Short mmCIF file of C-alpha atoms in Angstrom, two decimals:
data_model
loop_
_atom_site.label_atom_id
_atom_site.label_comp_id
_atom_site.label_asym_id
_atom_site.label_seq_id
_atom_site.Cartn_x
_atom_site.Cartn_y
_atom_site.Cartn_z
CA MET A 1 0.00 0.00 0.00
CA ALA A 2 1.32 3.44 -0.93
CA LYS A 3 2.35 5.52 2.05
CA LYS A 4 0.25 8.63 2.65
CA PRO A 5 2.35 11.82 2.06
CA SER A 6 3.25 13.73 5.22
CA LYS A 7 1.68 17.18 5.68
CA ALA A 8 4.73 18.61 7.44
CA HIS A 9 7.02 20.70 5.23
CA LEU A 10 10.46 19.34 4.41
CA THR A 11 13.33 20.71 6.45
CA ALA A 12 16.47 22.12 4.82
CA GLU A 13 18.44 19.17 6.23
CA ARG A 14 16.07 16.63 4.73
CA ILE A 15 16.15 18.34 1.32
CA GLN A 16 19.94 18.39 1.37
CA ALA A 17 20.00 14.72 2.38
CA PHE A 18 17.58 13.99 -0.44
CA LEU A 19 19.79 15.77 -2.99
CA ASP A 20 22.89 14.11 -1.51
CA ASN A 21 21.28 10.70 -2.07
CA SER A 22 21.79 9.86 1.59
CA LEU A 23 18.17 8.90 2.33
CA SER A 24 16.77 5.40 2.42
CA ARG A 25 14.45 4.30 -0.35
CA ASP A 26 11.33 4.76 1.81
CA GLU A 27 12.47 8.20 2.92
CA ARG A 28 13.13 9.24 -0.70
CA ASP A 29 9.64 8.04 -1.67
CA GLU A 30 8.19 10.05 1.18
CA VAL A 31 10.00 13.22 0.05
CA HIS A 32 8.84 12.59 -3.51
CA ALA A 33 5.25 12.06 -2.44
CA HIS A 34 5.22 15.26 -0.35
CA SER A 35 6.84 17.43 -3.00
CA VAL A 36 4.25 16.36 -5.61
CA PHE A 37 1.50 17.96 -3.50
CA CYS A 38 3.43 20.79 -1.85
CA GLY A 39 4.37 23.66 -4.13
CA SER A 40 6.54 25.48 -1.59
CA CYS A 41 8.66 22.38 -0.83
CA GLN A 42 8.92 21.70 -4.52
CA ALA A 43 10.23 25.25 -5.02
CA GLU A 44 12.59 24.79 -2.08
CA ILE A 45 13.99 21.57 -3.56
CA GLU A 46 14.47 23.30 -6.92
CA ALA A 47 16.30 26.20 -5.28
CA TRP A 48 18.61 23.81 -3.45
CA ARG A 49 19.14 21.83 -6.64
CA LEU A 50 20.10 25.06 -8.42
CA LEU A 51 22.58 25.89 -5.68
CA TYR A 52 24.07 22.42 -5.90
CA SER A 53 24.51 22.69 -9.65
CA GLU A 54 26.08 26.15 -9.35
CA LEU A 55 28.43 24.91 -6.66
CA ASP A 56 29.27 21.85 -8.77
CA GLY A 57 30.03 24.09 -11.75
CA LEU A 58 32.56 26.25 -9.91
CA PRO A 59 36.09 25.85 -11.33
CA GLU A 60 38.73 24.52 -8.98
CA LEU A 61 41.31 27.15 -8.10
CA ARG A 62 44.67 26.55 -6.52
CA PRO A 63 45.70 28.84 -3.64
CA GLY A 64 49.18 30.26 -3.15
CA PRO A 65 51.85 28.29 -1.32
CA ASN A 66 51.36 30.01 2.08
CA PHE A 67 47.61 30.08 1.90
CA ARG A 68 47.00 27.35 4.44
CA ASP A 69 49.38 28.90 7.01
CA HIS A 70 47.72 32.32 6.63
CA VAL A 71 44.29 30.88 7.08
CA LEU A 72 45.17 28.81 10.09
CA ALA A 73 46.97 31.72 11.71
CA SER A 74 44.04 34.10 11.33
CA LEU A 75 41.26 31.64 12.02
CA ASP A 76 38.69 32.91 14.46
CA THR A 77 36.59 29.90 15.25
CA SER A 78 33.99 31.79 17.23
CA ALA A 79 32.91 33.94 14.30
CA SER A 80 33.24 31.42 11.54
CA VAL A 81 30.36 31.10 9.13
CA THR A 82 29.81 27.65 7.79
CA ALA A 83 29.16 26.89 4.14
CA ARG A 84 25.74 25.74 5.16
CA ASP A 85 24.92 29.10 6.78
CA ARG A 86 26.02 30.86 3.62
CA ALA A 87 23.88 28.53 1.55
CA VAL A 88 20.86 29.08 3.76
CA GLY A 89 21.37 32.85 3.55
CA TRP A 90 21.67 32.65 -0.22
CA LEU A 91 18.50 30.58 -0.39
CA ARG A 92 16.62 33.01 1.82
CA ARG A 93 17.68 35.91 -0.36
CA ARG A 94 16.53 34.06 -3.44
CA ALA A 95 13.24 33.20 -1.77
CA GLY A 96 12.83 36.86 -0.78
CA GLN A 97 13.43 38.01 -4.35
CA ALA A 98 11.08 35.44 -5.77
CA ALA A 99 8.26 36.20 -3.33
CA LYS A 100 5.66 38.84 -4.05
CA HIS A 101 6.59 42.38 -2.98
CA VAL A 102 5.07 43.69 0.21
CA ASP A 103 2.18 45.99 -0.62
CA PRO A 104 2.60 49.63 0.44
CA GLU A 105 -0.09 49.56 3.12
CA ARG A 106 1.41 46.55 4.86
CA LEU A 107 4.80 48.16 4.57
CA GLN A 108 3.46 51.30 6.25
CA ASP A 109 1.97 49.19 9.04
CA TYR A 110 5.30 47.39 9.36
CA VAL A 111 7.17 50.67 9.72
CA ASP A 112 4.51 51.92 12.13
CA GLY A 113 4.96 48.74 14.22
CA LEU A 114 1.33 47.68 13.96
CA LEU A 115 1.64 44.12 12.65
CA PRO A 116 1.73 40.96 14.78
CA ALA A 117 5.18 39.56 15.55
CA GLY A 118 4.89 36.73 13.00
CA GLN A 119 4.07 39.07 10.13
CA MET A 120 6.77 41.51 11.21
CA ALA A 121 9.32 38.69 11.08
CA ARG A 122 8.16 37.51 7.63
CA ILE A 123 8.32 41.02 6.19
CA SER A 124 11.70 41.58 7.81
CA THR A 125 13.01 38.41 6.14
CA HIS A 126 11.58 39.56 2.83
CA LEU A 127 13.19 42.99 3.18
CA ASP A 128 16.59 41.36 3.75
CA GLY A 129 16.44 39.91 0.27
CA CYS A 130 14.37 42.45 -1.66
CA GLY A 131 16.08 45.67 -2.66
CA ALA A 132 12.93 47.33 -4.02
CA CYS A 133 10.89 46.74 -0.88
CA SER A 134 13.83 47.67 1.30
CA ARG A 135 14.19 51.03 -0.49
CA GLU A 136 10.49 51.66 -0.16
CA GLU A 137 10.62 50.80 3.52
CA GLU A 138 13.42 53.37 3.93
CA GLN A 139 11.26 56.01 2.24
CA TRP A 140 8.31 55.30 4.55
CA ARG A 141 10.60 55.33 7.55
CA SER A 142 12.16 58.67 6.65
CA LEU A 143 8.74 60.18 5.90
CA ILE A 144 7.35 59.16 9.29
CA LEU A 145 10.53 60.29 11.03
CA GLY A 146 10.29 63.62 9.20
CA ILE A 147 6.72 64.12 10.40
CA ARG A 148 7.70 63.18 13.95
CA LYS A 149 10.43 65.80 13.89
CA LEU A 150 8.09 68.61 12.95
CA PRO A 151 8.56 71.34 15.51
CA VAL A 152 6.14 72.05 18.33
CA MET A 153 4.71 75.50 17.86
CA ALA A 154 3.91 78.00 20.55
CA PRO A 155 1.17 80.61 20.47
CA SER A 156 1.99 84.23 21.23
CA SER A 157 2.79 85.31 24.77
CA GLY A 158 -0.63 86.72 25.60
CA PHE A 159 -2.46 83.54 24.66
CA ASN A 160 -2.83 82.11 28.17
CA GLY A 161 -4.11 85.36 29.56
CA ARG A 162 -6.73 85.71 26.87
CA VAL A 163 -7.99 82.17 27.50
CA MET A 164 -8.05 82.50 31.27
CA ALA A 165 -9.89 85.82 31.05
CA ARG A 166 -12.81 84.14 29.32
CA ILE A 167 -13.34 81.20 31.66
CA HIS A 168 -16.48 81.64 33.71
CA LEU A 169 -15.41 80.10 36.99
CA GLY A 170 -18.74 80.79 38.65
CA GLN A 171 -20.72 78.78 36.10
CA LEU A 172 -18.69 75.60 36.22
CA VAL A 173 -20.68 73.56 38.71
CA ARG A 174 -22.34 70.71 36.89
CA PRO A 175 -26.12 71.16 36.84
CA ALA A 176 -28.13 68.46 38.59
CA VAL A 177 -29.30 65.74 36.25
CA PRO A 178 -33.07 66.11 35.81
CA ARG A 179 -34.93 63.09 37.15
CA THR A 180 -38.65 63.68 36.83
CA ALA A 181 -40.57 64.47 33.65
CA GLY A 182 -41.21 68.01 34.89
CA GLN A 183 -37.51 68.58 35.62
CA ARG A 184 -36.64 67.18 32.19
CA ALA A 185 -39.12 69.52 30.53
CA LEU A 186 -37.64 72.48 32.42
CA HIS A 187 -34.13 71.33 31.53
CA TRP A 188 -35.13 71.02 27.86
CA ALA A 189 -36.72 74.47 27.93
CA GLY A 190 -33.61 75.87 29.60
CA ARG A 191 -31.48 74.63 26.73
CA LEU A 192 -33.54 76.74 24.36
CA VAL A 193 -32.47 79.94 26.09
CA PRO A 194 -29.77 81.62 23.97
CA ARG A 195 -26.33 81.86 25.55
CA THR A 196 -24.37 84.02 23.17
CA GLN A 197 -24.87 87.51 21.83
CA ARG A 198 -25.19 86.18 18.31
CA ALA A 199 -27.91 83.71 19.40
CA TRP A 200 -29.79 86.52 21.16
CA ALA A 201 -29.53 88.63 18.00
CA VAL A 202 -30.94 85.80 15.87
CA ILE A 203 -33.77 85.09 18.31
CA SER A 204 -34.61 88.79 18.54
CA GLY A 205 -34.64 89.03 14.75
CA ILE A 206 -36.91 86.03 14.42
CA ALA A 207 -39.27 87.34 17.10
CA LEU A 208 -39.32 90.96 15.96
CA THR A 209 -39.77 90.46 12.23
CA PRO A 210 -43.34 88.99 12.31
CA ALA A 211 -44.33 91.40 15.12
CA THR A 212 -43.13 94.36 13.07
CA VAL A 213 -44.89 93.10 9.96
CA MET A 214 -48.14 92.60 11.88
CA ALA A 215 -47.86 96.07 13.45
CA LEU A 216 -47.36 97.68 10.04
CA LEU A 217 -50.27 95.71 8.64
CA GLY A 218 -52.50 96.77 11.54
CA TYR A 219 -51.50 100.37 11.07
CA ALA A 220 -52.27 100.21 7.33
CA VAL A 221 -55.72 98.67 7.99
CA PHE A 222 -56.82 100.86 10.89
CA SER A 223 -55.57 104.08 9.36
CA ASN A 224 -58.55 103.82 6.97
CA PRO A 225 -61.42 105.84 8.57
CA LEU A 226 -64.04 103.29 7.39
CA VAL A 227 -62.41 100.47 9.37
CA THR A 228 -63.16 100.30 13.11
CA PRO A 229 -62.06 97.58 15.57
CA GLY A 230 -65.72 96.59 16.25
CA GLY A 231 -66.55 96.41 12.57
CA LEU A 232 -63.45 94.36 11.84
CA ALA A 233 -64.25 91.95 14.71
CA SER A 234 -67.82 91.46 13.41
CA PHE A 235 -66.49 90.83 9.92
CA LEU A 236 -63.97 88.27 11.18
CA TRP A 237 -66.61 86.50 13.34
CA TRP A 238 -68.96 86.30 10.38
CA ARG A 239 -66.23 84.82 8.14
CA VAL A 240 -64.98 82.33 10.76
CA SER A 241 -68.43 81.10 11.82
CA GLY A 242 -69.48 80.76 8.17
CA GLY A 243 -66.32 78.76 7.41
CA ALA A 244 -66.82 76.54 10.48
CA THR A 245 -70.45 75.82 9.51
CA VAL A 246 -69.43 74.84 5.99
CA LEU A 247 -66.67 72.59 7.34
CA TRP A 248 -68.92 70.88 9.91
CA THR A 249 -71.64 70.25 7.32
CA PHE A 250 -69.10 68.77 4.96
CA LEU A 251 -67.67 66.43 7.63
CA ALA A 252 -71.06 65.33 8.94
CA ASN A 253 -72.34 64.57 5.43
CA GLY A 254 -69.17 62.63 4.65
CA LEU A 255 -69.51 60.60 7.83
CA VAL A 256 -73.12 59.69 7.21
CA GLU A 257 -72.56 58.84 3.55
CA SER A 258 -69.52 56.69 4.22
CA GLY A 259 -71.52 54.29 6.45
CA LEU A 260 -69.00 54.54 9.27
CA LEU A 261 -71.67 55.56 11.77
CA LEU A 262 -73.78 52.56 10.83
CA THR A 263 -70.82 50.22 11.20
CA ALA A 264 -69.90 51.74 14.58
CA TYR A 265 -73.50 51.34 15.75
CA SER A 266 -73.55 47.67 14.66
CA ILE A 267 -70.33 46.99 16.55
CA TRP A 268 -71.64 48.71 19.66
CA ASP A 269 -74.83 46.68 19.44
CA LEU A 270 -72.84 43.46 19.18
CA LEU A 271 -70.58 44.35 22.11
CA ALA A 272 -73.51 45.40 24.30
CA ALA A 273 -75.17 42.05 23.67
CA ALA A 274 -72.06 40.05 24.83
CA PRO A 275 -70.43 41.42 28.04
CA ALA A 276 -67.44 39.07 27.73
CA VAL A 277 -66.58 40.41 24.26
CA THR A 278 -66.97 43.95 25.61
CA ALA A 279 -64.55 43.22 28.45
CA VAL A 280 -61.97 41.66 26.11
CA ALA A 281 -62.23 44.58 23.69
CA ALA A 282 -61.85 47.12 26.49
CA VAL A 283 -58.81 45.35 27.95
CA SER A 284 -57.21 45.03 24.48
CA PHE A 285 -57.79 48.69 23.77
CA ALA A 286 -56.35 49.72 27.14
CA ALA A 287 -53.29 47.46 26.66
CA ALA A 288 -52.63 48.79 23.17
CA THR A 289 -52.94 52.38 24.38
CA SER A 290 -50.62 51.75 27.32
CA LEU A 291 -48.06 50.05 25.07
CA ALA A 292 -48.12 52.95 22.61
CA GLY A 293 -47.73 55.43 25.47
CA TRP A 294 -44.80 53.47 26.95
CA VAL A 295 -43.04 53.30 23.56
CA LEU A 296 -43.43 57.05 23.09
CA TYR A 297 -42.21 57.72 26.62
CA ARG A 298 -39.11 55.56 26.21
CA ASN A 299 -38.18 56.95 22.80
CA LEU A 300 -39.07 60.59 23.15
CA ILE A 301 -38.48 61.38 26.79
CA THR A 302 -36.16 58.96 28.58
CA THR A 303 -33.63 58.28 25.79
CA GLN A 304 -30.53 60.41 26.36
CA THR A 305 -28.53 61.89 23.53
CA VAL A 306 -25.53 59.68 22.72
CA ASP A 307 -22.35 61.70 23.00
CA GLY A 308 -19.00 60.98 21.41
CA LYS A 309 -17.00 57.94 22.47
CA TYR A 310 -14.20 59.88 24.04
CA ALA A 311 -15.45 63.27 24.95
CA GLY A 312 -18.93 62.69 26.16
CA LEU A 313 -19.53 66.19 24.87
CA SER A 314 -20.22 67.57 21.45
CA LEU A 315 -19.03 71.10 21.01
CA MET B 1 -0.82 72.09 46.34
CA ASP B 2 1.59 70.98 43.60
CA PHE B 3 -0.38 71.03 40.38
CA GLU B 4 2.48 69.98 38.14
CA THR B 5 2.54 66.45 39.55
CA GLN B 6 -1.17 65.86 39.25
CA THR B 7 -2.75 63.86 36.47
CA ASP B 8 -4.94 65.43 33.84
CA LYS B 9 -8.02 63.83 35.36
CA GLU B 10 -7.26 65.18 38.82
CA LEU B 11 -6.72 68.63 37.37
CA ALA B 12 -9.94 68.39 35.36
CA ALA B 13 -11.86 67.48 38.53
CA GLN B 14 -10.40 70.46 40.35
CA ALA B 15 -11.04 72.72 37.39
CA ALA B 16 -14.66 71.57 37.39
CA ALA B 17 -14.84 72.70 41.01
CA GLY B 18 -13.71 76.16 39.91
CA ASN B 19 -10.00 75.98 40.73
CA GLU B 20 -8.31 78.56 38.53
CA ARG B 21 -4.81 77.16 39.00
CA ALA B 22 -5.94 73.77 37.74
CA PHE B 23 -7.11 75.49 34.56
CA ALA B 24 -3.79 77.27 34.24
CA GLU B 25 -1.89 74.00 34.55
CA LEU B 26 -4.07 72.24 31.97
CA LEU B 27 -3.61 75.19 29.66
CA ARG B 28 0.17 75.08 30.15
CA ARG B 29 0.21 71.37 29.30
CA TYR B 30 -1.90 71.57 26.18
CA GLU B 31 -1.46 75.04 24.69
CA ARG B 32 1.42 74.01 22.41
CA PRO B 33 0.14 70.64 21.16
CA ILE B 34 -3.31 72.09 20.55
CA PHE B 35 -1.96 75.22 18.90
CA SER B 36 0.39 73.13 16.71
CA LEU B 37 -2.47 70.91 15.57
CA VAL B 38 -4.79 73.81 14.85
CA TYR B 39 -2.08 75.80 13.10
CA ARG B 40 -1.23 72.88 10.83
CA MET B 41 -4.92 72.51 10.06
CA VAL B 42 -5.62 76.12 9.11
CA ARG B 43 -2.13 77.34 8.07
CA ASP B 44 -2.59 80.83 9.45
CA ARG B 45 -1.05 81.91 12.74
CA ALA B 46 -3.54 84.57 13.78
CA LEU B 47 -6.47 82.39 12.87
CA ALA B 48 -4.92 79.38 14.61
CA GLU B 49 -4.58 81.43 17.80
CA ASP B 50 -8.22 82.46 17.61
CA LEU B 51 -9.42 78.91 16.98
CA ALA B 52 -7.19 77.36 19.65
CA GLN B 53 -8.28 80.01 22.12
CA GLU B 54 -11.93 79.39 21.33
CA ALA B 55 -11.42 75.63 21.66
CA PHE B 56 -9.83 76.02 25.11
CA ILE B 57 -12.58 78.36 26.26
CA ARG B 58 -15.29 75.98 25.10
CA ALA B 59 -13.58 73.03 26.70
CA PHE B 60 -12.84 74.76 29.98
CA ASN B 61 -16.29 76.26 30.33
CA ALA B 62 -17.71 72.77 29.82
CA VAL B 63 -15.10 70.91 31.87
CA SER B 64 -17.75 69.76 34.34
CA SER B 65 -19.20 67.57 31.59
CA PHE B 66 -15.84 65.84 30.95
CA ASP B 67 -16.23 62.11 31.50
CA PRO B 68 -13.21 60.91 33.51
CA ARG B 69 -13.51 57.41 32.02
CA TYR B 70 -11.79 58.84 28.95
CA LYS B 71 -8.49 60.60 28.43
CA PHE B 72 -8.54 64.33 28.96
CA SER B 73 -6.08 64.82 26.10
CA SER B 74 -8.41 62.97 23.70
CA TRP B 75 -11.30 65.12 24.87
CA ILE B 76 -9.56 68.42 24.35
CA PHE B 77 -8.00 67.36 21.05
CA LYS B 78 -11.43 66.33 19.86
CA ILE B 79 -12.88 69.72 20.67
CA ALA B 80 -9.99 71.56 19.01
CA ASN B 81 -10.07 69.36 15.92
CA ASN B 82 -13.84 69.68 15.52
CA HIS B 83 -13.51 73.43 15.83
CA ALA B 84 -10.76 73.61 13.20
CA ILE B 85 -12.58 71.26 10.82
CA ASP B 86 -15.80 73.28 11.20
CA HIS B 87 -13.87 76.38 10.29
CA LEU B 88 -12.24 74.73 7.28
CA ARG B 89 -15.61 73.56 6.02
CA LYS B 90 -16.85 77.11 6.10
CA ARG B 91 -13.75 78.65 4.58
CA LYS B 92 -11.19 76.93 2.42
CA LEU B 93 -7.59 77.83 3.23
CA ASP B 94 -4.48 76.66 1.44
CA THR B 95 -1.71 78.97 2.56
CA VAL B 96 1.55 77.35 3.55
CA SER B 97 4.37 78.96 5.49
CA ILE B 98 5.92 78.96 8.90
CA ASP B 99 7.77 82.17 8.04
CA GLY B 100 4.89 84.40 9.02
CA SER B 101 1.44 85.08 7.74
CA PRO B 102 1.15 84.88 3.94
CA HIS B 103 -1.20 87.83 4.21
CA ALA B 104 1.52 90.03 5.73
CA ARG B 105 2.12 93.14 3.64
CA THR B 106 5.28 94.44 5.28
CA ALA B 107 8.47 92.85 6.62
CA GLN B 108 7.58 93.93 10.14
CA GLU B 109 4.19 92.33 9.86
CA GLU B 110 5.76 89.11 8.59
CA GLU B 111 8.29 89.13 11.43
CA ARG B 112 5.54 89.74 13.96
CA THR B 113 3.53 86.80 12.66
CA ARG B 114 6.51 84.43 12.42
CA LEU B 115 6.01 81.20 14.31
CA VAL B 116 7.96 80.44 17.44
CA VAL B 117 9.58 77.09 16.79
CA GLU B 118 11.12 74.99 19.53
CA SER B 119 14.42 73.26 18.72
CA GLU B 120 15.96 72.49 22.08
CA ASN B 121 18.04 69.47 21.09
CA GLU B 122 19.40 70.59 17.76
CA ASN B 123 22.54 72.47 16.83
CA PRO B 124 22.12 75.24 14.21
CA LEU B 125 23.19 73.01 11.29
CA GLU B 126 20.80 70.21 12.25
CA TYR B 127 18.14 72.80 12.77
CA VAL B 128 18.60 74.18 9.23
CA GLU B 129 18.59 70.67 7.68
CA HIS B 130 15.49 69.65 9.57
CA ARG B 131 13.94 72.96 8.76
CA GLU B 132 14.35 72.30 5.02
CA LEU B 133 12.86 68.81 5.25
CA GLY B 134 10.33 70.10 7.73
CA ASP B 135 9.25 72.85 5.33
CA GLN B 136 8.74 70.30 2.57
CA ILE B 137 6.75 68.07 4.87
CA GLU B 138 4.75 71.02 6.16
CA HIS B 139 4.01 71.97 2.59
CA ALA B 140 2.97 68.42 1.70
CA ILE B 141 0.77 68.13 4.81
CA GLY B 142 -0.83 71.43 3.85
CA GLN B 143 -1.99 69.85 0.58
CA LEU B 144 -3.80 66.97 2.28
CA ARG B 145 -7.53 66.83 2.91
CA PRO B 146 -8.29 68.16 6.44
CA GLU B 147 -9.33 64.71 7.68
CA TYR B 148 -6.09 63.14 6.41
CA ARG B 149 -4.15 66.00 7.96
CA THR B 150 -5.72 65.41 11.37
CA ALA B 151 -5.07 61.68 11.24
CA VAL B 152 -1.41 62.10 10.28
CA LEU B 153 -0.74 64.80 12.86
CA LEU B 154 -2.45 62.94 15.67
CA ARG B 155 -0.59 59.75 14.83
CA HIS B 156 2.90 60.97 14.09
CA VAL B 157 3.21 64.35 15.80
CA ASP B 158 1.12 63.71 18.91
CA GLY B 159 1.70 59.95 19.03
CA TYR B 160 -1.87 58.78 19.51
CA ALA B 161 -2.88 55.13 19.05
CA TYR B 162 -5.24 54.31 16.21
CA GLU B 163 -8.11 53.63 18.62
CA GLU B 164 -7.64 57.02 20.25
CA ILE B 165 -7.57 58.75 16.87
CA ALA B 166 -10.82 56.98 16.01
CA GLY B 167 -12.28 58.37 19.24
CA ILE B 168 -11.03 61.89 18.63
CA MET B 169 -12.21 61.97 15.03
CA ASP B 170 -15.46 60.06 15.69
CA LEU B 171 -14.64 57.58 12.97
CA PRO B 172 -14.50 53.78 12.76
CA LEU B 173 -11.04 52.27 13.27
CA GLY B 174 -10.94 50.96 9.71
CA THR B 175 -11.57 54.44 8.33
CA VAL B 176 -8.72 55.85 10.38
CA LYS B 177 -6.39 53.19 9.01
CA THR B 178 -7.49 53.98 5.47
CA TYR B 179 -7.04 57.71 6.04
CA LEU B 180 -3.53 57.16 7.35
CA HIS B 181 -2.53 54.85 4.49
CA ARG B 182 -3.82 57.30 1.91
CA ALA B 183 -2.41 60.34 3.66
CA ARG B 184 1.06 58.84 3.87
CA ALA B 185 0.90 57.71 0.25
CA GLU B 186 -0.03 61.26 -0.81
CA LEU B 187 2.72 62.73 1.35
CA LYS B 188 5.29 60.37 -0.13
CA GLU B 189 4.21 61.26 -3.62
CA SER B 190 4.30 65.00 -2.88
CA LEU B 191 7.75 64.76 -1.32
CA THR B 192 9.06 62.71 -4.25
CA ARG B 193 7.76 65.40 -6.61
CA LEU B 194 9.26 68.18 -4.50
CA THR B 195 12.71 66.58 -4.22
CA SER B 196 12.99 65.36 -7.83
#
């Protein structure tokens, strides 16, 4: 039975062992099976294979006669970099170049330090091997640094005094929060009172304009000697009562003709004949009215204005 | 009582009780950051002073409604920013200079309106170099939309976290991120154009 391919990615050591032909037959089959389904390991194997072929193709050079002595004399074992480290670095750089460039927004977030540690590390690895992204990262970094270095500016010397002179220390005590409906109504009415000169000017304008117009109109009407206050009142009463009579007649006729009165009478007759139905109808009506009143109360009276998330005050 | 060692919230509570010295200390702490933000929003010194002054007066006269669950700095920055943005919506300004008001008609007037710039840790040469780059950045920031300008200044000049900027600007976090990405992209493009 064919062995199921492992889901774990191949390590660099295993790939090298695979290319060195130092794996057993089963292990080779396993690497084969995994690489068929795993694109990244396949790419990794190809990159290692390329390195191997490049290393194999290097010409053999002969050092000078004292080469070995020089090397041994200057050898610093603590800082030595193995061929394998160099190969891994070379591979990483190649992988970085081959990978997709980091998009500008992620690069900004990287520079701003906003990404999770894993993503920061991945981008950092990419930047090590990608000149274009590295240059762009430098540009973002210098831009942000430039903004951070913008100078702090100071207002003129009299600024503090001007501000302090206009703080009304006596009016700072927080007003009591209105609890009852009456207090809320008073509080709401109090908010309508203008607080600035400009607001008073606007309110005065709004109030005075219609009053002035009405006064001028009154003067124009009563300056005519044929018009007296009593005569004008009689004329107005005659017009209003005539209009009201016409309106009432129209409504009453409409009501009678529509059959609504007849329907209402039939319903009343039915309810009066069955007390239980009357009781149910009355309770339903009372419940519906109460519910409507409660909804209005909650939405129009008790709901507070939502202020900003931070300030709790909109100015 | 030593006001300098007290936190903003403690000072705000005392200011709400009518303590004048608490106001003075809060004003001392925030006059420069607030003025800098407002100036960079409106690009006019005299106007920036008026707007910053008005913002402080509004905030201080309403300090009793400050909710101590939030940061005082966020609260006052929000008021100042809203005030500046309101002004910009009413009147479009695009003047750019820290060398004095662009509306100055005489050298004396320009000198009088020149900005006071702090440069405590720089020698004169560094100051000049930063000034050149700073001028270019100031110019580029001046070309941004007001909302982008606020986001960039709050993030990189005042050092606010994204969540705090969202609170100050009354915007969702995602919008703030988008604003900052776009603002920085525009700044980078402007600076590339200016330096090439």
